Coordinates of C-alpha atoms in Angstrom, one line a residue:
X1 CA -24.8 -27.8 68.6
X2 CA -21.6 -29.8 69.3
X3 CA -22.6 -32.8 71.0
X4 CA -22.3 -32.9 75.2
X5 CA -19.4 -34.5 76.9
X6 CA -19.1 -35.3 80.4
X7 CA -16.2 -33.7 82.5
X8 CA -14.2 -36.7 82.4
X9 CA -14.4 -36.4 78.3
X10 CA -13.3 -33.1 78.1
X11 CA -10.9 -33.6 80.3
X12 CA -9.6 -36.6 78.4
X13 CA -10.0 -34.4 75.0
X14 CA -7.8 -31.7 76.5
X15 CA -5.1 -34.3 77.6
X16 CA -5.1 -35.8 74.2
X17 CA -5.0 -32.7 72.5
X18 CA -2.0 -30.9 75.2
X19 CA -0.2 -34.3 74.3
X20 CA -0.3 -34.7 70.4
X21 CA -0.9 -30.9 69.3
X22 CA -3.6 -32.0 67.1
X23 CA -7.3 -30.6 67.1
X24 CA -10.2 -31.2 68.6
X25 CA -12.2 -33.7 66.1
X26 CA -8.9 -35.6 66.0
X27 CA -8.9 -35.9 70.2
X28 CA -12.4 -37.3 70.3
X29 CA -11.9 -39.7 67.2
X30 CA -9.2 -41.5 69.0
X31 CA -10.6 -41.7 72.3
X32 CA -13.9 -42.9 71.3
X33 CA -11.9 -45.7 69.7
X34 CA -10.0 -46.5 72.9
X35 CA -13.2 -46.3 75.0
X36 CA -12.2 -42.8 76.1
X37 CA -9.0 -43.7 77.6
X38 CA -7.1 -41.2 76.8
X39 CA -3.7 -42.9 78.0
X40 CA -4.4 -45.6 75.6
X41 CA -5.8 -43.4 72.8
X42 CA -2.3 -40.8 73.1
X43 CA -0.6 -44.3 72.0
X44 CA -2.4 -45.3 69.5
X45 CA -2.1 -42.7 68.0
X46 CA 1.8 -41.9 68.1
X47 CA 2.1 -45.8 67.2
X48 CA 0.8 -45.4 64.1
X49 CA -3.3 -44.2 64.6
X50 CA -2.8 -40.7 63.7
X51 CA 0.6 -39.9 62.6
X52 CA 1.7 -39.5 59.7
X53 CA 4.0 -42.4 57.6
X54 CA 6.3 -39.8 56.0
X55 CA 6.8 -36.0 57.0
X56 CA 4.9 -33.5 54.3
X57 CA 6.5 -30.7 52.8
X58 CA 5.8 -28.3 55.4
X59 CA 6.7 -30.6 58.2
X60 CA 9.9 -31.5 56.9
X61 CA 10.9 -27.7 56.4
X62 CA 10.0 -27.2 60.1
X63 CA 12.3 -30.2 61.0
X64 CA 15.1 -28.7 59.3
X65 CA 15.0 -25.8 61.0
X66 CA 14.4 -27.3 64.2
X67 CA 17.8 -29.6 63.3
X68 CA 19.7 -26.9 62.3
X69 CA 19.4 -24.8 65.8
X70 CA 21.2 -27.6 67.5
X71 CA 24.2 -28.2 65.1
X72 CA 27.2 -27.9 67.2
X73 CA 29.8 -27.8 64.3
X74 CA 28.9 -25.5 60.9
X75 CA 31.3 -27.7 59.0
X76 CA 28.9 -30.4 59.2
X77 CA 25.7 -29.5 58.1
X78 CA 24.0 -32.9 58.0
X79 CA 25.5 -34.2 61.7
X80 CA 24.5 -33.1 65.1
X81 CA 27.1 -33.9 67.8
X82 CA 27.0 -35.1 71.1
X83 CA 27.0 -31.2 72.5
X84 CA 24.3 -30.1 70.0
X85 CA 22.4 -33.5 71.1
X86 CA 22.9 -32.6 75.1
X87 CA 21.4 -29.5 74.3
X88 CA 18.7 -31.2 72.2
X89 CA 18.0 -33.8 74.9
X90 CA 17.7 -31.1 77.7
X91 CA 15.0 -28.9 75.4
X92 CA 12.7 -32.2 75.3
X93 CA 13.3 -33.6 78.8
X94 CA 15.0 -36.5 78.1
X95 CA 17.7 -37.4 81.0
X96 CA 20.9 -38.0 79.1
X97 CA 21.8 -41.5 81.1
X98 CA 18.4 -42.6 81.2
X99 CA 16.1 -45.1 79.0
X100 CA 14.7 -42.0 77.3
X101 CA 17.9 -41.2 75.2
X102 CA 18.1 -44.7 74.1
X103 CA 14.4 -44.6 72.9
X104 CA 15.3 -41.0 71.0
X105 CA 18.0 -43.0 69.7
X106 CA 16.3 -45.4 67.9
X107 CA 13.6 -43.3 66.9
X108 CA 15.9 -41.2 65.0
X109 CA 17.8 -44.3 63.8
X110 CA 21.4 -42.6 65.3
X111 CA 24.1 -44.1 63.6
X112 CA 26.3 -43.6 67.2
X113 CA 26.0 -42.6 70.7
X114 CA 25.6 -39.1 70.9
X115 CA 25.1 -38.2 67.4
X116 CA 21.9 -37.5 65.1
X117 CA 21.7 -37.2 61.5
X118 CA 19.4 -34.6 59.4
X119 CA 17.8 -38.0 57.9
X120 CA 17.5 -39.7 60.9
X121 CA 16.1 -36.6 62.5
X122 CA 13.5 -35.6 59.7
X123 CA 12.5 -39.0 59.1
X124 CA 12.1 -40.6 62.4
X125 CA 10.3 -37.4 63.9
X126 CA 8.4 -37.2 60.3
X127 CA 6.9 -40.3 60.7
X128 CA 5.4 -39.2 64.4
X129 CA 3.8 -35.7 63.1
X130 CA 6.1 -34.4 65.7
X131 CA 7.9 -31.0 63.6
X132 CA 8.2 -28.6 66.9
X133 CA 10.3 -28.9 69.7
X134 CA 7.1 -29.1 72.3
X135 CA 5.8 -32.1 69.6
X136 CA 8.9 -33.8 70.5
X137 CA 8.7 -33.1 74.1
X138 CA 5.3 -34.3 74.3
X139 CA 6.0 -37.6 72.1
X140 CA 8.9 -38.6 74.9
X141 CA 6.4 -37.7 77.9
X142 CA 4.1 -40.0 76.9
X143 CA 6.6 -42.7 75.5
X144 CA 8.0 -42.8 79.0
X145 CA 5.0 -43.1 80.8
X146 CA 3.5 -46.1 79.0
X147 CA 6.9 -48.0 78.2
X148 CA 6.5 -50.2 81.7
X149 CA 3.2 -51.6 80.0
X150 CA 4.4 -51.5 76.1
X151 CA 6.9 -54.6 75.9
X152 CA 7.2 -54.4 71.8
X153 CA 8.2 -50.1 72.1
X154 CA 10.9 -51.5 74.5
X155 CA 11.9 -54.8 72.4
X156 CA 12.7 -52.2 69.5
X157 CA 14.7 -49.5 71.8
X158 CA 16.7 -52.7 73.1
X159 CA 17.7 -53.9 70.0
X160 CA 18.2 -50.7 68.7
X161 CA 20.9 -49.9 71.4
X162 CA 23.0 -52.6 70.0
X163 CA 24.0 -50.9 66.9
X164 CA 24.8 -47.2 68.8
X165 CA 26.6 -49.5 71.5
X166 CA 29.2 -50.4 68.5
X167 CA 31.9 -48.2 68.1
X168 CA 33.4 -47.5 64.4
X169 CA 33.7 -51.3 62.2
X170 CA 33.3 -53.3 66.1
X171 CA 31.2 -56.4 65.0
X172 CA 30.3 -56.6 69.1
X173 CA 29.8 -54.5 72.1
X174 CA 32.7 -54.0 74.4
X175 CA 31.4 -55.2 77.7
X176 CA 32.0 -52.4 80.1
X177 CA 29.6 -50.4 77.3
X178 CA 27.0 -53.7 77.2
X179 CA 26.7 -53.8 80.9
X180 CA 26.1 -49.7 81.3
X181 CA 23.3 -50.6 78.7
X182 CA 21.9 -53.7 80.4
X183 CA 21.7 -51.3 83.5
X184 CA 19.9 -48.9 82.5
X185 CA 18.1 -51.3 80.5
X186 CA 16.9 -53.4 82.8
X187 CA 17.3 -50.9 85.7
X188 CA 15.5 -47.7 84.9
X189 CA 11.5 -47.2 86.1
X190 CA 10.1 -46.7 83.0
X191 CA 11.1 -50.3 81.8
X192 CA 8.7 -53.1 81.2
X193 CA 11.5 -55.2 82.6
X194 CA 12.8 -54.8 85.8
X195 CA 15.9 -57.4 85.9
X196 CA 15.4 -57.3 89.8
X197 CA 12.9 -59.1 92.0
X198 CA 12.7 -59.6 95.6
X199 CA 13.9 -62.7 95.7
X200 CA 16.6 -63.0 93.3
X201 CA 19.1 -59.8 92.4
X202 CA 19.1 -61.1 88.3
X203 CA 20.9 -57.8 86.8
X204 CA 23.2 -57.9 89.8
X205 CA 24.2 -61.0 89.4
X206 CA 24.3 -61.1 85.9
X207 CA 26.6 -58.0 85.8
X208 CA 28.7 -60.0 88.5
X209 CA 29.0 -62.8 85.8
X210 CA 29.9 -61.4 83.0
X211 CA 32.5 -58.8 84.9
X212 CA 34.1 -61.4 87.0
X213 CA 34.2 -64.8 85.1
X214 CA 33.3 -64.1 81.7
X215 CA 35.4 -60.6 80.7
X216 CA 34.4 -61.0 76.6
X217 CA 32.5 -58.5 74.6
X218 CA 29.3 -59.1 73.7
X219 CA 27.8 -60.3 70.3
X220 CA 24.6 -59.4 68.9
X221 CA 23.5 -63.0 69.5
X222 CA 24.2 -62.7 73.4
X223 CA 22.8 -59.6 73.4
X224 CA 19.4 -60.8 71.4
X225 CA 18.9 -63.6 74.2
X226 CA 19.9 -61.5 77.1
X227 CA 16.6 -60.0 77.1
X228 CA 14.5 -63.2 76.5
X229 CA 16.6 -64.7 79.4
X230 CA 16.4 -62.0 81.6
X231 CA 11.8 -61.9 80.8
X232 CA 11.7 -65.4 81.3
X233 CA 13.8 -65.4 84.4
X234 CA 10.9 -62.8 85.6
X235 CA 8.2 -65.7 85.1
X236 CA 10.3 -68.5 85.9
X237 CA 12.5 -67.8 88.8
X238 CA 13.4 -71.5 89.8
X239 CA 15.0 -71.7 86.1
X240 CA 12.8 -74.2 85.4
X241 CA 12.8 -73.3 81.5
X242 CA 16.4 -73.8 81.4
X243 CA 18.1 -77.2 80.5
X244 CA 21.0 -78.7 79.2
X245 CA 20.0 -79.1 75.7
X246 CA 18.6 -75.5 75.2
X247 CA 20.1 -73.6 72.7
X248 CA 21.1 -71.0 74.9
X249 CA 24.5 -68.9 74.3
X250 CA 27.0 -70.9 76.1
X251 CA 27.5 -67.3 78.3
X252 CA 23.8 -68.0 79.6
X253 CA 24.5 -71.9 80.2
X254 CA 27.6 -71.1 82.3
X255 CA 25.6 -68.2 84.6
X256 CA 22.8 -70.4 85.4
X257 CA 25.3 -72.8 87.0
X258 CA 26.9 -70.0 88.3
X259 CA 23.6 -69.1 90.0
X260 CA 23.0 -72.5 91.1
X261 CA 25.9 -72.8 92.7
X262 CA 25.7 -69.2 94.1
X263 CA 22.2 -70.6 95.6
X264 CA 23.6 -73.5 97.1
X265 CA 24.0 -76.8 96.5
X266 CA 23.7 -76.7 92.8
X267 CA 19.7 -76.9 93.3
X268 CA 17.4 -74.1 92.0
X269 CA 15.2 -72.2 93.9
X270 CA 12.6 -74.4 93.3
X271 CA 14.1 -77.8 94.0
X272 CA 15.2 -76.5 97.0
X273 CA 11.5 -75.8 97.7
X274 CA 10.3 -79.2 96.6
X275 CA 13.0 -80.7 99.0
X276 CA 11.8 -78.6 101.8

């Protein structure tokens, strides 16, 4: 006789299984190792627990196929455009100006905004175990719903986004382009950081900054540090990790003095408190 599970288990086996397609031993391996969490156990096992390192045979024909339904131009057998992509997007739920195209971007490694290769596709899906469309779809559902507490999935989709942010041999990021990234970014729910805090308006300010007194495009350096200023501005809101002889960009030197000043008196938040 199969062994007994309590409602909660089989509840959790029936999530895992709706969310990964796989079977039913598969389901109760994984959450067993994860203590029957079956949020946790869903991403382990897209991170690398249970899928596959390279799509078989079978899987790879499947992707092909599933690639081919969305090419928008015949001429181009290997490219996907950006309509065959909005079309794409729309089949597995993904919002089309939200953090969920950046992370499809990355996963299939797009070479541009808007446009997917049959490598990129094959591979980046191949590597998941995710062939069908609903695979897909369920992969993005649960990417999205643990990305707030999964800093190292959104480390890789930031970076990422530099590279699609470039347009043909650019060696930077125009910074109208930079800042509709850093927005959505650092703006959307599903990030682990929220550039905003109750106190202190950071992506607002930082968007001020850049658009009003600094007007250059953005280098993959300033972009790198961006998001290790904007984490640490999260845990350290007086500044208090910042000096002089960091080895900041000079961009990030010349906006905390901006916010100083912008605070009053040159102080940070937390020398004005001591003073108080």
């Amino acid at each position: 006789m199969p062994p007994a599970y309590t409602t909660a288990q089989k509840s959790a086996i029936t999530q895992f299984m709706s969310f990964t397609s796989s079977d039913r031993n598969t389901a109760v391996k994984h959450l067993k190792t994860h203590n029957w969490n079956s949020e946790q156990a869903v991403n382990g096992y897209f991170s690398g627990g249970g899928a596959a390192s390279a799509p078989s045979g079978s899987s790879k024909s499947g992707l092909n196929k599933v690639f081919d339904k969305y090419r928008d131009d015949k001429t181009t057998p290997d490219t996907i455009g950006v309509t065959g992509m909005m079309s794409y997007l729309n089949d597995i739920k993904v919002e089309l100006e939200d953090i969920g195209m950046l992370a499809v971007s990355e996963i299939l490694q797009c070479p541009t905004m808007g446009e997917m290769t049959r490598e990129g596709f094959t591979e980046g899906w191949g590597a998941q175990s995710c062939d069908t469309v609903d695979k897909q779809k369920s992969y993005m559902k649960n990417l999205l719903k643990t990305l707030p507490a999964n800093k190292d999935t959104f480390t890789r989709i930031y970076k990422y986004t530099y590279n699609i942010g470039r347009t043909g041999n650019q060696k930077s990021v125009q910074l109208d382009t930079a800042v509709e990234y850093w927005k959505v970014l650092f703006g959307s729910a599903a990030s682990p950081v929220r550039w905003n805090s109750q106190s202190n308006p950071w992506l607002d300010w930082w968007v001020e900054f850049l658009t009003t007194k600094w007007k250059k495009s953005v280098n993959k350096d300033v972009w790198n540090e961006t998001l290790k200023f904007a984490s640490m501005t999260l845990e350290d809101e007086s500044l208090g990790f910042w000096t002089e002889e960091s080895s900041w960009p000079s961009v990030v030197d010349e906006f905390v003095e901006w916010v100083k000043e912008k605070r009053g008196g040159g102080e940070t938040e937390g020398e004005a408190m001591e003073v108080e």
